[in-house]
Structures are given as structure tokens and as C-alpha cells.
Amino acid sequence: MKESTTLKETNYSALSTLVTVFFFWGFIAAGNSVFIPFCKHYFNLDQFQSQLIDFAFYTAYYIGALGLFAYGAFGGKDLVGKWGYKRSIVYGLLFSALGAAAMIFAVNANTFAGMLAGLFIVALGFSLQQTAANPFAINLGDPSTGNSRVNLGGAINSFGTTIGPILVAVALFGSTAAITDEQIAGLSLSKVIILYTCVGTLFIAAAALFYFSKKVPDGILIEKTENANKALYILLAMTGLLIIMFAPVFSSYKTDLTNASPDEIHAMNMYRMKWLLGALAVVVIGLLAANLSAKKKSEGWGAMQYPQLVLGMLAIFVYVGVEVAIGSNLGELLRQPDFGAFQASEATPYIAMYWGSLMIGRWAGAITAFKFSKMTKNILLFIIPFIAFTVVIVVNTIAQYDMKPLYYYAFCVLLQIVAFFISKEKPVRTLLVFSLLGVVAMIIGTMTTGTVAVYAFLSGGLCCSIMWPAIFNLSIAGLGKYTTQGSAFLIMMILGGGIIPPIQGKLADVIGIHQSYWVGVICFSYLAFFAFAVKGILKRQGIDYDAQVDEKVNH
């Protein structure tokens, strides 16, 4: 039977409420980029120790999503499906509010470990929110255009990443002006208490908005969770091995290397690198082994019986890892003589533009979530990225940063617009085109120096900007009753943000920060492979989103 060419109507009222939670994820995650140097100098930490903030934050996504899946495996019912998407998001926001409260108690106790625990709890709440929110956005309209609705959420998320660091800087330092390490060390922790009191209040307010909104459907799924014991066992085994790998890394954060010799520092770097690479191997080998086993006998694997989901888990792992790694290592790159020898305050505009690049692409990707004519969409697709670029420039200029060296970055934005027109709203093609652009950008960056290289690395943000919805949509395509289970698996893989960035950081100690960006080449190459492979996998299951989008958009 020929599939209908009529698009399912999008529930815009519910979607407008849903995207508010996307803002919080971006605001808090990007705000960590300011919180990290604050903790580094206040608690006298080295670079690796300060990066444990990201480590704790992104690891929580894995633990939270694993807990949701384990509940379903042992209880026979999917917890998110039982609660419904709406209540799950409300509970997630309230849990994040508890994390903000834990941060306040940790600050009063003046303990860095307590702050890590508080951020871990905040991110656990985010894990529940994301497990519900992403498939919820897809279900609020036609599945073939779910990519656009998640992009809209990503656009709001990126606005949070754009203003988050600025607002956090103002909250902690009183302004966005450059501040010395000595001044940071002398700041009062009472400002952190005020910051997280406000954050916790916002979480509670958002939860109330969701709870009392009659526009947002409950999104309850009543299907019984199917047997997925094999998937649970391999994930628990992977978790045990990850704990073994992480324990030496985490315990070494107390090691004081202030007066250590170069050989001692190198030995510690290699020690940490060994365990981090071990953690990476656990994830990659574990998931590939699951995929091979499920091909032979699908019973007991649940959502993991679908190869698009397993390969998509690795894609999310790699995508989050490369997105965070590029930004986290950018400041150190810009300190090098070949890249401007910038001081920390001078590098801020470039880091702001990197995170702003994510907003530029996501604003453009969100256009197709609305009912516009084809001509109007094409006009907006050309204009919106430049509007977003201007917003990034203006916001940071108001914050007293010199953005003049980045005016010519508009040419990179123009190249992204061309890529959007080539992609034609098709998820597979979009992911493939932007992954290949990412490979090219990273190669250009590693083979050159100066402004060309800096712009190339910054454009990694433009390439990453629309990948999440494409990967997510393609990974859960055709999962049916396993959709929320598959969503939980994908959220687990945000763990990549806690493994790949420190691996690149440690690699930089061995071969230099510039050449460490070959990590980005490898990551984008896998994403291109996933785009190529998933198209064939879905076609064999009778799913061709690119063809569906083409048929329905042109109808």
C-alpha cells in the first residue's frame, strides 16, 4: 500500500512548552565552561582535576539512563512510558532542583567533591528529561519531520549555551571583564550559593509550568516492556568495567603535581590516558559485541536487536564527545604562538563563537518545524543563520568582548547554508554532508595554523549543530514499542562527553594540542560511516526517511 503523503499535524502548543527544558540543558552545560576555571583556581586544581566537573556531569547521563532501563527490565514496565512523557519531564526537573540544593550544601561545606556530587544529581535529572523529551518532540507531529522539531529544541538549547556562560560569569564575578587567577581564588563562595538558588528556583518554576499546562499531552505508553535481559547484562558488565577504568582516573584527582618533575607529570598523564582509553574500548567493543550477538539471535536484546540503534549509540557517544572536545581544548590551542598566543580573556570571543556556532546551525535547522511555503523556507534558510551569527556577535559585544576578529567567520556560515540546501531536509543526507564537512574542517585545521586553522576548528560547531536530531531520529526509527527503551540507551551515550575530551587533552600532552585534533577527524569519520550505513539498514526494514521527506515536502 502506498504511504499517505499527508503530513501529520504538529502540536505546536505542546511543542512550545516542551522546548523550555532544552534551554536548561544548554544553559547549565555551557555554564560549566565558566564554573570549571572558577573551581580550578579557587580550589587550586590542575587542568585534569578541574575537568572532573564535565566528567561527573556527563557520566550522570549514563547512570541515569541505565537506571531507567534496569527498572523496565526488572519491573516489566518502562518507567517513562508508565509515568508518561509529561510527568517524566516534571520529575526530572524536580530532581535537578534537588541537585541545585545539594550544590548549595556542598558550597557551605567548602568541598569540591560535594560540588561534583551536586552537579551529578543535576545531570541525573537531565537524563530523565532527555529520555522523555526527545521522543516526545518526535511524537508531537509526523515522524518523518521529527528531525525538525528536535532541531527547534536544539535551537533553544543553543540559545542557553550562548547566554549561559555570560550570565554565570556575571553571577560569579560581577562582570564579564577579565579577572586574574588571584582574584578568582579570593572570591566568596556565597556567589555560588546565590547562583544555584536561582537555578533551583528556575527548575521548580519550569516543573510547575509543565505540570499545570493543559496543552501538553500526558504521553503515556501502556505497552509492556519486552524481555531485554541480554541487553541489561551487557550494559551492567560494561558499567562494572567502566567503574574499574574510572576509579584510578577519579582517585588520581587528589594528586598534587604542583612541584612535580616533567617525568613525573608525563608518567601521571600516561597513567590517566591508559585508563581513559580502556574506558573507550569498553564502550566500543561492548556495543559492537552486542550488535553481533543480536544479529545471530535477537531474543532478549530488546531495542538492541536493531542495528540502527546500536550503531546510533556509538554515534551519539562520538558526537557528544567531539562537540565537547573541540570546545574544551580550544582555549589551550589559542594560547599557542601559531594560533595567536591569546591570554584567557582574549580567547573568550573565539570560545563564545564556537558555542554560538551550534546555535547558528540549530536555528536554521528549526525552520522546517513550521508551516512555511517552500520559497519562504529557502529565504529563511539563507537569512536565519546570519541573524543568529549577528546575535552571537551582538550579545558578546554587549558583554564587552572584542568580536572584530571574527567578522569574517560569516564566510564559514555561508558554507553551512550551502550545505543545508544540499541536504534538502533529509536526515541521512544531512548527517552525511555535515559529517564530511567536519572531517574536512578538522583536517584543514590540523594541517594549517593561524586564522585559517582557528576558523576551521570553530566551524566544527557549525558541523555538529544539527547532528543530534538526525542521529536520534535515525537511531530510533522503526523501534515501535522499544522507542523509549532505545531513547534511554541513546541518552546513556552522552557519556562520550566525559571520555573523549580528556582523551584528547591527554593526547595533547604527548603530541601537542594542535595535532590532538586528529581525534576530531576520527570522530567525524565515524559519523559519516553511520550516516552511510544506517540508510541501508533502514531500507532493509522498509524505512526511507529521506524519500518520505522528499515525497511529503514536494506534495
Coordinates of C-alpha atoms in Angstrom, one line a residue:
M1 CA 0.0 0.0 0.0
K2 CA 1.3 3.4 -0.9
E3 CA 2.0 5.6 2.1
S4 CA -0.1 8.7 2.5
T5 CA 1.6 11.9 1.5
T6 CA -0.3 13.9 4.1
L7 CA 1.9 15.2 7.0
K8 CA 0.6 14.5 10.5
E9 CA -0.2 17.9 12.1
T10 CA 2.3 19.2 14.6
N11 CA 1.1 20.0 18.1
Y12 CA 2.7 23.5 18.3
S13 CA 1.2 24.4 21.7
A14 CA 2.7 21.4 23.4
L15 CA 6.0 21.9 21.4
S16 CA 6.3 25.5 22.6
T17 CA 6.1 24.3 26.2
L18 CA 8.4 21.4 25.7
V19 CA 11.3 23.4 24.3
T20 CA 11.8 25.3 27.6
V21 CA 13.6 22.3 29.1
F22 CA 16.0 22.3 26.1
F23 CA 17.1 25.7 27.3
F24 CA 18.1 24.5 30.7
W25 CA 20.3 21.7 29.3
G26 CA 22.3 24.2 27.3
F27 CA 22.4 26.9 30.0
I28 CA 23.8 24.6 32.7
A29 CA 26.2 22.6 30.4
A30 CA 27.7 25.7 28.8
G31 CA 27.8 27.5 32.2
N32 CA 30.2 24.8 33.3
S33 CA 32.8 26.3 31.0
V34 CA 32.9 29.2 33.4
F35 CA 32.5 27.2 36.5
I36 CA 35.5 25.0 35.6
P37 CA 38.1 27.8 35.7
F38 CA 36.4 29.2 38.8
C39 CA 36.8 25.9 40.7
K40 CA 40.3 25.3 39.2
H41 CA 41.7 28.5 40.8
Y42 CA 39.5 28.6 43.9
F43 CA 40.4 25.0 45.0
N44 CA 43.9 25.2 43.4
L45 CA 43.3 22.3 41.0
D46 CA 45.3 21.2 37.9
Q47 CA 43.6 21.1 34.5
F48 CA 42.7 17.4 34.7
Q49 CA 41.2 17.9 38.2
S50 CA 39.0 20.8 37.0
Q51 CA 37.8 18.7 34.1
L52 CA 36.2 16.3 36.6
I53 CA 33.3 18.7 36.5
D54 CA 32.5 17.6 33.0
F55 CA 33.4 14.0 33.9
A56 CA 30.8 14.0 36.7
F57 CA 28.2 15.9 34.7
Y58 CA 28.2 13.6 31.6
T59 CA 28.7 10.4 33.5
A60 CA 25.4 11.1 35.2
Y61 CA 23.6 10.8 31.9
Y62 CA 24.8 7.2 31.5
I63 CA 24.0 6.2 35.1
G64 CA 20.5 7.8 35.0
A65 CA 19.5 6.3 31.7
L66 CA 20.9 2.9 32.7
G67 CA 18.8 3.1 35.9
L68 CA 15.6 3.7 33.8
F69 CA 16.3 0.7 31.6
A70 CA 17.1 -1.5 34.6
Y71 CA 13.8 -0.6 36.2
G72 CA 12.0 -1.6 33.0
A73 CA 14.0 -4.9 32.7
F74 CA 13.3 -6.0 36.3
G75 CA 9.8 -4.4 36.7
G76 CA 8.4 -5.4 33.3
K77 CA 7.3 -1.8 32.5
D78 CA 9.0 1.2 31.0
L79 CA 9.1 3.8 33.8
V80 CA 9.0 6.8 31.4
G81 CA 6.1 5.1 29.5
K82 CA 4.3 4.4 32.8
W83 CA 4.7 8.0 34.0
G84 CA 4.2 9.5 30.6
Y85 CA 6.5 12.0 28.9
K86 CA 4.9 14.9 30.7
R87 CA 5.3 13.6 34.2
S88 CA 8.7 12.3 33.5
I89 CA 9.9 15.7 32.5
V90 CA 8.3 17.2 35.6
Y91 CA 10.1 14.7 37.9
G92 CA 13.4 15.2 36.1
L93 CA 13.2 19.0 36.7
L94 CA 12.4 18.5 40.4
F95 CA 15.3 16.0 40.6
S96 CA 17.6 18.6 39.1
A97 CA 16.3 21.1 41.7
L98 CA 17.5 18.7 44.4
G99 CA 20.9 18.7 42.7
A100 CA 21.0 22.5 42.9
A101 CA 20.1 22.2 46.7
A102 CA 23.0 19.7 47.1
M103 CA 25.3 22.2 45.4
I104 CA 24.3 24.8 48.0
F105 CA 25.1 22.4 50.9
A106 CA 28.4 21.5 49.3
V107 CA 29.4 25.1 48.9
N108 CA 28.6 25.7 52.6
A109 CA 30.9 22.8 53.4
N110 CA 33.6 24.2 51.1
T111 CA 34.1 20.8 49.4
F112 CA 34.9 20.3 45.7
A113 CA 33.8 16.6 45.9
G114 CA 30.4 17.8 47.2
M115 CA 30.0 20.1 44.3
L116 CA 30.8 17.3 41.9
A117 CA 28.0 15.3 43.6
G118 CA 25.6 18.2 43.2
L119 CA 26.3 18.5 39.5
F120 CA 26.0 14.8 39.2
I121 CA 22.4 14.9 40.7
V122 CA 21.5 17.9 38.4
A123 CA 22.6 15.8 35.4
L124 CA 20.7 12.8 36.6
G125 CA 17.6 14.9 36.4
F126 CA 18.6 16.0 32.9
S127 CA 19.0 12.3 31.9
L128 CA 15.3 11.6 32.8
Q129 CA 14.2 14.8 31.0
Q130 CA 16.1 14.0 27.8
T131 CA 15.0 10.4 27.8
A132 CA 11.4 11.7 27.7
A133 CA 11.8 15.0 25.8
N134 CA 13.5 13.8 22.6
P135 CA 11.0 11.1 21.6
F136 CA 8.2 13.3 22.8
A137 CA 9.2 16.1 20.4
I138 CA 9.3 13.5 17.5
N139 CA 5.8 12.2 18.5
L140 CA 4.2 15.7 18.5
G141 CA 4.0 15.5 14.7
D142 CA 4.8 13.5 11.7
P143 CA 7.7 11.1 12.4
S144 CA 9.5 11.9 9.1
T145 CA 9.7 15.6 10.2
G146 CA 10.6 14.8 13.8
N147 CA 14.2 15.9 12.9
S148 CA 12.9 19.5 12.6
R149 CA 11.2 19.5 16.0
V150 CA 14.2 18.2 17.8
N151 CA 16.2 20.9 15.9
L152 CA 13.8 23.5 17.3
G153 CA 14.5 22.3 20.8
G154 CA 18.2 22.3 19.9
A155 CA 17.9 25.9 18.7
I156 CA 16.5 26.9 22.1
N157 CA 19.2 24.8 23.8
S158 CA 21.9 26.7 21.9
F159 CA 20.5 30.0 23.0
G160 CA 21.0 28.7 26.5
T161 CA 24.6 27.7 25.6
T162 CA 25.1 31.3 24.2
I163 CA 23.9 33.3 27.2
G164 CA 24.7 30.7 29.9
P165 CA 28.5 31.4 30.2
I166 CA 27.8 35.2 30.2
L167 CA 25.2 35.0 32.9
V168 CA 27.2 32.6 35.0
A169 CA 30.3 34.9 34.7
V170 CA 28.2 37.9 35.8
A171 CA 26.8 35.8 38.8
L172 CA 30.2 34.7 39.9
F173 CA 32.5 37.6 39.0
G174 CA 30.1 40.5 38.9
S175 CA 31.1 41.3 35.2
T176 CA 32.4 39.6 32.1
A177 CA 35.6 41.6 32.2
A178 CA 38.9 39.7 32.6
I179 CA 39.7 38.6 36.1
T180 CA 43.0 37.3 37.4
D181 CA 43.6 33.9 39.0
E182 CA 44.3 35.6 42.3
Q183 CA 41.0 37.5 42.2
I184 CA 39.2 34.2 41.4
A185 CA 40.8 32.5 44.4
G186 CA 39.7 35.4 46.6
L187 CA 36.0 35.3 45.6
S188 CA 33.4 34.4 48.1
L189 CA 31.5 31.1 47.6
S190 CA 28.4 32.9 48.6
K191 CA 28.0 33.9 45.0
V192 CA 27.8 30.2 44.0
I193 CA 25.0 29.8 46.6
I194 CA 23.1 32.6 45.0
L195 CA 23.7 31.2 41.5
Y196 CA 22.4 27.8 42.3
T197 CA 19.5 29.1 44.4
C198 CA 18.3 30.9 41.3
V199 CA 18.9 27.8 39.1
G200 CA 17.0 25.6 41.5
T201 CA 14.1 28.1 41.6
L202 CA 14.0 28.0 37.8
F203 CA 13.9 24.2 37.7
I204 CA 10.9 24.3 40.1
A205 CA 9.2 27.0 38.0
A206 CA 9.6 25.0 34.8
A207 CA 8.3 21.9 36.5
A208 CA 5.2 23.8 37.6
L209 CA 4.7 25.2 34.0
F210 CA 4.7 21.6 32.7
Y211 CA 2.6 20.2 35.4
F212 CA -0.2 22.7 35.1
S213 CA -0.1 23.1 31.3
K214 CA -3.2 21.6 29.7
K215 CA -1.7 22.0 26.3
V216 CA 0.9 19.3 26.9
P217 CA -0.4 15.7 26.5
D218 CA 0.5 13.1 29.1
G219 CA 2.3 10.9 26.5
I220 CA 1.7 7.7 28.5
L221 CA 2.7 4.5 26.8
I222 CA 1.0 1.4 28.1
E223 CA 2.9 -1.3 26.3
K224 CA 4.5 -3.9 28.4
T225 CA 8.3 -3.9 28.3
E226 CA 9.6 -6.8 26.3
N227 CA 12.4 -9.1 27.6
A228 CA 15.8 -7.4 27.2
N229 CA 17.8 -9.3 29.7
K230 CA 20.8 -9.8 27.4
A231 CA 21.0 -6.0 26.8
L232 CA 20.8 -5.4 30.5
Y233 CA 23.5 -7.9 31.3
I234 CA 26.0 -6.5 28.8
L235 CA 25.3 -2.9 30.0
L236 CA 25.8 -4.0 33.6
A237 CA 29.0 -5.7 32.6
M238 CA 30.1 -2.6 30.7
T239 CA 29.2 -0.4 33.7
G240 CA 31.3 -2.6 36.0
L241 CA 34.3 -2.4 33.7
L242 CA 33.8 1.4 33.3
I243 CA 33.9 1.7 37.1
I244 CA 37.2 -0.3 37.1
M245 CA 38.6 2.1 34.4
F246 CA 37.3 5.3 36.0
A247 CA 38.3 4.5 39.6
P248 CA 42.0 5.1 39.1
V249 CA 41.3 8.2 37.0
F250 CA 39.0 9.7 39.6
S251 CA 41.1 8.8 42.6
S252 CA 44.2 10.5 41.0
Y253 CA 42.4 13.9 41.1
K254 CA 43.9 14.4 44.6
T255 CA 47.4 14.0 43.3
D256 CA 49.3 17.3 43.7
L257 CA 51.6 17.8 40.7
T258 CA 52.5 21.4 41.5
N259 CA 56.1 20.7 42.2
A260 CA 56.4 17.5 40.2
S261 CA 59.2 17.0 37.6
P262 CA 58.4 16.7 33.9
D263 CA 58.9 13.0 34.0
E264 CA 56.5 12.6 36.9
I265 CA 53.9 14.7 35.1
H266 CA 54.4 12.7 31.9
A267 CA 54.0 9.4 33.9
M268 CA 50.8 10.6 35.5
N269 CA 49.4 11.7 32.1
M270 CA 50.2 8.3 30.6
Y271 CA 48.6 6.6 33.6
R272 CA 45.4 8.5 33.2
M273 CA 45.4 8.1 29.4
K274 CA 45.7 4.3 29.7
W275 CA 42.6 4.1 31.8
L276 CA 40.6 6.5 29.7
L277 CA 41.5 4.5 26.6
G278 CA 40.4 1.4 28.4
A279 CA 37.0 3.1 29.1
L280 CA 36.7 3.9 25.4
A281 CA 37.5 0.3 24.5
V282 CA 34.8 -1.0 26.9
V283 CA 32.1 1.1 25.2
V284 CA 33.1 0.4 21.6
I285 CA 33.8 -3.3 22.0
G286 CA 30.8 -3.9 24.3
L287 CA 28.3 -2.3 21.9
L288 CA 29.8 -3.9 18.8
A289 CA 29.7 -7.3 20.5
A290 CA 26.1 -6.7 21.4
N291 CA 25.3 -5.9 17.8
L292 CA 27.0 -9.1 16.5
S293 CA 25.3 -11.3 19.1
A294 CA 21.8 -9.7 18.4
K295 CA 22.2 -10.4 14.7
K296 CA 22.6 -14.2 15.4
K297 CA 19.6 -14.3 17.9
S298 CA 17.5 -11.2 18.6
E299 CA 15.6 -12.7 21.6
G300 CA 16.5 -11.0 24.9
W301 CA 18.2 -7.9 23.3
G302 CA 15.2 -5.6 23.3
A303 CA 15.9 -2.4 21.4
M304 CA 19.5 -3.6 20.9
Q305 CA 18.2 -6.1 18.3
Y306 CA 18.0 -3.1 15.9
P307 CA 21.4 -2.4 14.4
Q308 CA 20.5 1.3 13.7
L309 CA 20.1 1.7 17.5
V310 CA 23.4 0.1 18.5
L311 CA 25.4 2.0 15.8
G312 CA 23.4 5.1 16.8
M313 CA 24.5 4.7 20.4
L314 CA 28.1 4.8 19.2
A315 CA 27.2 7.8 17.0
I316 CA 25.8 9.8 20.0
F317 CA 28.8 8.8 22.1
V318 CA 31.2 10.1 19.4
Y319 CA 29.1 13.2 18.5
V320 CA 28.8 14.4 22.1
G321 CA 32.5 13.6 22.6
V322 CA 33.7 15.6 19.6
E323 CA 31.4 18.5 20.3
V324 CA 32.7 18.9 23.9
A325 CA 36.3 18.1 23.0
I326 CA 36.6 20.8 20.3
G327 CA 35.3 23.5 22.7
S328 CA 37.1 22.2 25.8
N329 CA 40.6 22.2 24.2
L330 CA 40.1 25.4 22.2
G331 CA 41.4 27.6 25.0
E332 CA 44.7 25.8 25.2
L333 CA 45.1 25.8 21.4
L334 CA 44.6 29.6 21.3
R335 CA 47.4 30.0 23.8
Q336 CA 50.0 28.6 21.3
P337 CA 52.1 31.1 19.4
D338 CA 50.9 29.8 16.0
F339 CA 47.3 30.5 16.9
G340 CA 47.6 34.0 18.4
A341 CA 49.2 33.4 21.8
F342 CA 46.0 34.7 23.4
Q343 CA 45.5 35.1 27.1
A344 CA 42.4 33.5 28.6
S345 CA 40.3 36.7 28.4
E346 CA 41.4 37.3 24.8
A347 CA 40.4 33.8 23.8
T348 CA 36.8 34.1 25.2
P349 CA 35.3 35.6 21.9
Y350 CA 36.5 32.5 20.0
I351 CA 35.1 30.1 22.5
A352 CA 31.9 32.0 22.5
M353 CA 31.7 31.8 18.7
Y354 CA 32.3 28.1 18.8
W355 CA 29.3 27.5 21.1
G356 CA 27.4 30.2 19.2
S357 CA 28.0 28.1 16.0
L358 CA 25.8 25.4 17.4
M359 CA 23.0 28.0 17.8
I360 CA 23.5 29.2 14.2
G361 CA 23.0 25.8 12.7
R362 CA 20.2 24.8 15.0
W363 CA 18.2 28.0 14.3
A364 CA 18.5 27.2 10.6
G365 CA 17.5 23.6 11.2
A366 CA 14.4 24.6 13.2
I367 CA 12.9 26.4 10.2
T368 CA 11.3 23.2 8.8
A369 CA 9.4 22.7 12.0
F370 CA 7.0 25.4 10.9
K371 CA 4.4 25.7 8.1
F372 CA 6.1 27.8 5.6
S373 CA 6.0 27.7 1.8
K374 CA 9.0 26.3 0.0
M375 CA 10.1 29.7 -1.2
T376 CA 9.7 31.2 2.3
K377 CA 11.7 28.3 3.8
N378 CA 14.5 28.9 1.3
I379 CA 14.6 32.6 2.1
L380 CA 14.7 32.0 5.8
L381 CA 17.3 29.3 5.4
F382 CA 19.6 31.9 3.9
I383 CA 18.7 34.7 6.4
I384 CA 18.3 33.0 9.7
P385 CA 21.9 31.7 10.1
F386 CA 23.2 35.3 9.5
I387 CA 20.7 36.6 12.1
A388 CA 21.9 34.0 14.6
F389 CA 25.5 34.9 13.7
T390 CA 24.7 38.6 14.4
V391 CA 23.0 37.7 17.7
V392 CA 26.2 35.9 18.8
I393 CA 28.3 38.9 17.8
V394 CA 26.0 41.5 19.5
V395 CA 25.5 39.5 22.7
N396 CA 29.2 39.1 23.2
T397 CA 29.9 42.7 22.2
I398 CA 27.5 43.9 24.8
A399 CA 29.4 41.7 27.2
Q400 CA 32.5 43.8 26.3
Y401 CA 34.3 41.2 24.2
D402 CA 36.1 42.2 21.1
M403 CA 34.4 40.3 18.3
K404 CA 36.0 42.1 15.3
P405 CA 38.5 39.3 14.6
L406 CA 35.5 37.0 14.0
Y407 CA 33.5 39.1 11.5
Y408 CA 35.0 37.1 8.5
Y409 CA 33.7 33.9 10.1
A410 CA 30.5 34.8 8.2
F411 CA 32.1 33.1 5.2
C412 CA 32.0 29.8 7.2
V413 CA 28.3 30.4 8.0
L414 CA 27.7 30.9 4.2
L415 CA 29.3 27.5 3.5
Q416 CA 27.0 25.9 6.1
I417 CA 24.0 27.5 4.4
V418 CA 25.1 25.9 1.1
A419 CA 25.3 22.5 3.0
F420 CA 21.7 23.0 4.2
F421 CA 20.5 23.5 0.7
I422 CA 22.4 20.4 -0.4
S423 CA 20.9 18.4 2.5
K424 CA 17.3 19.2 1.5
E425 CA 15.9 18.5 5.0
K426 CA 16.7 14.8 4.6
P427 CA 18.1 13.3 7.9
V428 CA 20.5 10.8 6.3
R429 CA 21.8 13.2 3.7
T430 CA 22.1 16.0 6.3
L431 CA 24.2 13.8 8.7
L432 CA 26.4 12.6 5.8
V433 CA 27.0 16.1 4.4
F434 CA 27.8 17.7 7.7
S435 CA 30.0 14.8 8.9
L436 CA 32.1 15.0 5.8
L437 CA 32.4 18.8 6.2
G438 CA 33.5 18.1 9.8
V439 CA 36.2 15.7 8.5
V440 CA 37.4 18.3 6.0
A441 CA 37.3 21.1 8.6
M442 CA 39.4 19.1 11.2
I443 CA 41.9 18.1 8.5
I444 CA 42.3 21.7 7.4
G445 CA 42.7 22.8 11.0
T446 CA 45.4 20.2 11.8
M447 CA 47.3 20.9 8.5
T448 CA 47.4 24.7 8.9
T449 CA 47.9 27.4 11.5
G450 CA 46.7 30.9 12.2
T451 CA 43.3 32.3 11.4
V452 CA 42.5 29.6 8.8
A453 CA 43.1 26.8 11.3
V454 CA 41.1 28.6 14.0
Y455 CA 38.2 29.2 11.7
A456 CA 38.3 25.6 10.6
F457 CA 38.2 24.3 14.2
L458 CA 35.4 26.8 15.1
S459 CA 33.4 25.5 12.1
G460 CA 33.3 22.2 13.9
G461 CA 30.5 23.8 15.9
L462 CA 28.6 24.5 12.7
C463 CA 29.0 20.9 11.6
C464 CA 27.9 19.5 15.0
S465 CA 24.9 21.8 15.3
I466 CA 22.3 19.7 13.6
M467 CA 23.7 16.2 14.2
W468 CA 21.9 15.3 17.4
P469 CA 18.4 15.3 16.0
A470 CA 19.5 13.5 12.8
I471 CA 21.3 10.8 14.8
F472 CA 18.5 10.4 17.3
N473 CA 15.7 10.3 14.7
L474 CA 17.5 7.7 12.6
S475 CA 18.5 5.6 15.6
I476 CA 15.0 5.1 17.0
A477 CA 13.4 4.8 13.6
G478 CA 11.3 1.6 13.4
L479 CA 11.7 0.7 17.1
G480 CA 8.0 0.8 17.8
K481 CA 7.3 -0.4 21.4
Y482 CA 11.1 -0.2 22.1
T483 CA 11.2 3.5 21.3
T484 CA 11.6 4.8 24.9
Q485 CA 14.0 2.0 25.7
G486 CA 16.1 2.9 22.7
S487 CA 15.9 6.6 23.8
A488 CA 17.3 5.7 27.2
F489 CA 20.1 3.8 25.5
L490 CA 21.0 6.8 23.4
I491 CA 20.9 9.2 26.4
M492 CA 23.4 6.8 28.1
M493 CA 25.9 7.6 25.4
I494 CA 26.1 11.2 26.3
L495 CA 28.9 9.6 28.4
G496 CA 31.1 10.4 25.4
G497 CA 31.4 13.9 26.7
G498 CA 33.2 12.5 29.8
I499 CA 35.6 10.3 27.9
I500 CA 36.6 11.7 24.6
P501 CA 37.6 15.3 25.7
P502 CA 40.0 14.1 28.4
I503 CA 41.5 11.6 26.0
Q504 CA 42.2 14.4 23.5
G505 CA 43.6 16.5 26.4
K506 CA 46.0 13.8 27.4
L507 CA 46.9 13.1 23.8
A508 CA 47.8 16.8 23.6
D509 CA 50.4 16.3 26.3
V510 CA 52.1 13.6 24.1
I511 CA 51.9 15.0 20.6
G512 CA 50.8 18.6 21.2
I513 CA 47.5 20.4 21.4
H514 CA 47.4 21.2 17.6
Q515 CA 47.8 17.6 16.4
S516 CA 45.5 16.3 19.1
Y517 CA 42.6 17.5 16.9
W518 CA 43.1 14.4 14.8
V519 CA 40.7 13.0 17.4
G520 CA 38.1 15.1 15.7
V521 CA 38.9 13.7 12.3
I522 CA 38.3 10.2 13.6
C523 CA 35.0 11.1 15.3
F524 CA 33.5 12.9 12.3
S525 CA 34.6 9.9 10.1
Y526 CA 32.6 7.5 12.2
L527 CA 29.6 9.8 12.0
A528 CA 29.9 9.8 8.2
F529 CA 30.1 6.0 8.3
F530 CA 27.0 5.8 10.4
A531 CA 25.0 8.0 8.0
F532 CA 26.1 5.8 5.1
A533 CA 25.4 2.5 7.0
V534 CA 22.1 3.5 8.6
K535 CA 20.5 4.3 5.2
G536 CA 20.9 0.7 4.0
I537 CA 19.9 -0.7 7.4
L538 CA 16.6 1.2 7.5
K539 CA 15.8 0.5 3.8
R540 CA 16.0 -3.2 4.6
Q541 CA 13.4 -2.6 7.3
G542 CA 11.2 -0.7 4.8
I543 CA 12.1 2.7 6.2
D544 CA 13.4 5.5 4.0
Y545 CA 13.1 8.9 5.8
D546 CA 14.9 10.7 3.1
A547 CA 12.4 9.5 0.4
Q548 CA 9.4 10.2 2.8
V549 CA 10.6 13.8 3.4
D550 CA 11.2 14.3 -0.3
E551 CA 7.7 13.0 -1.2
K552 CA 5.8 14.8 1.5
V553 CA 7.6 18.1 1.2
N554 CA 7.1 18.2 -2.6
H555 CA 3.5 17.0 -2.4

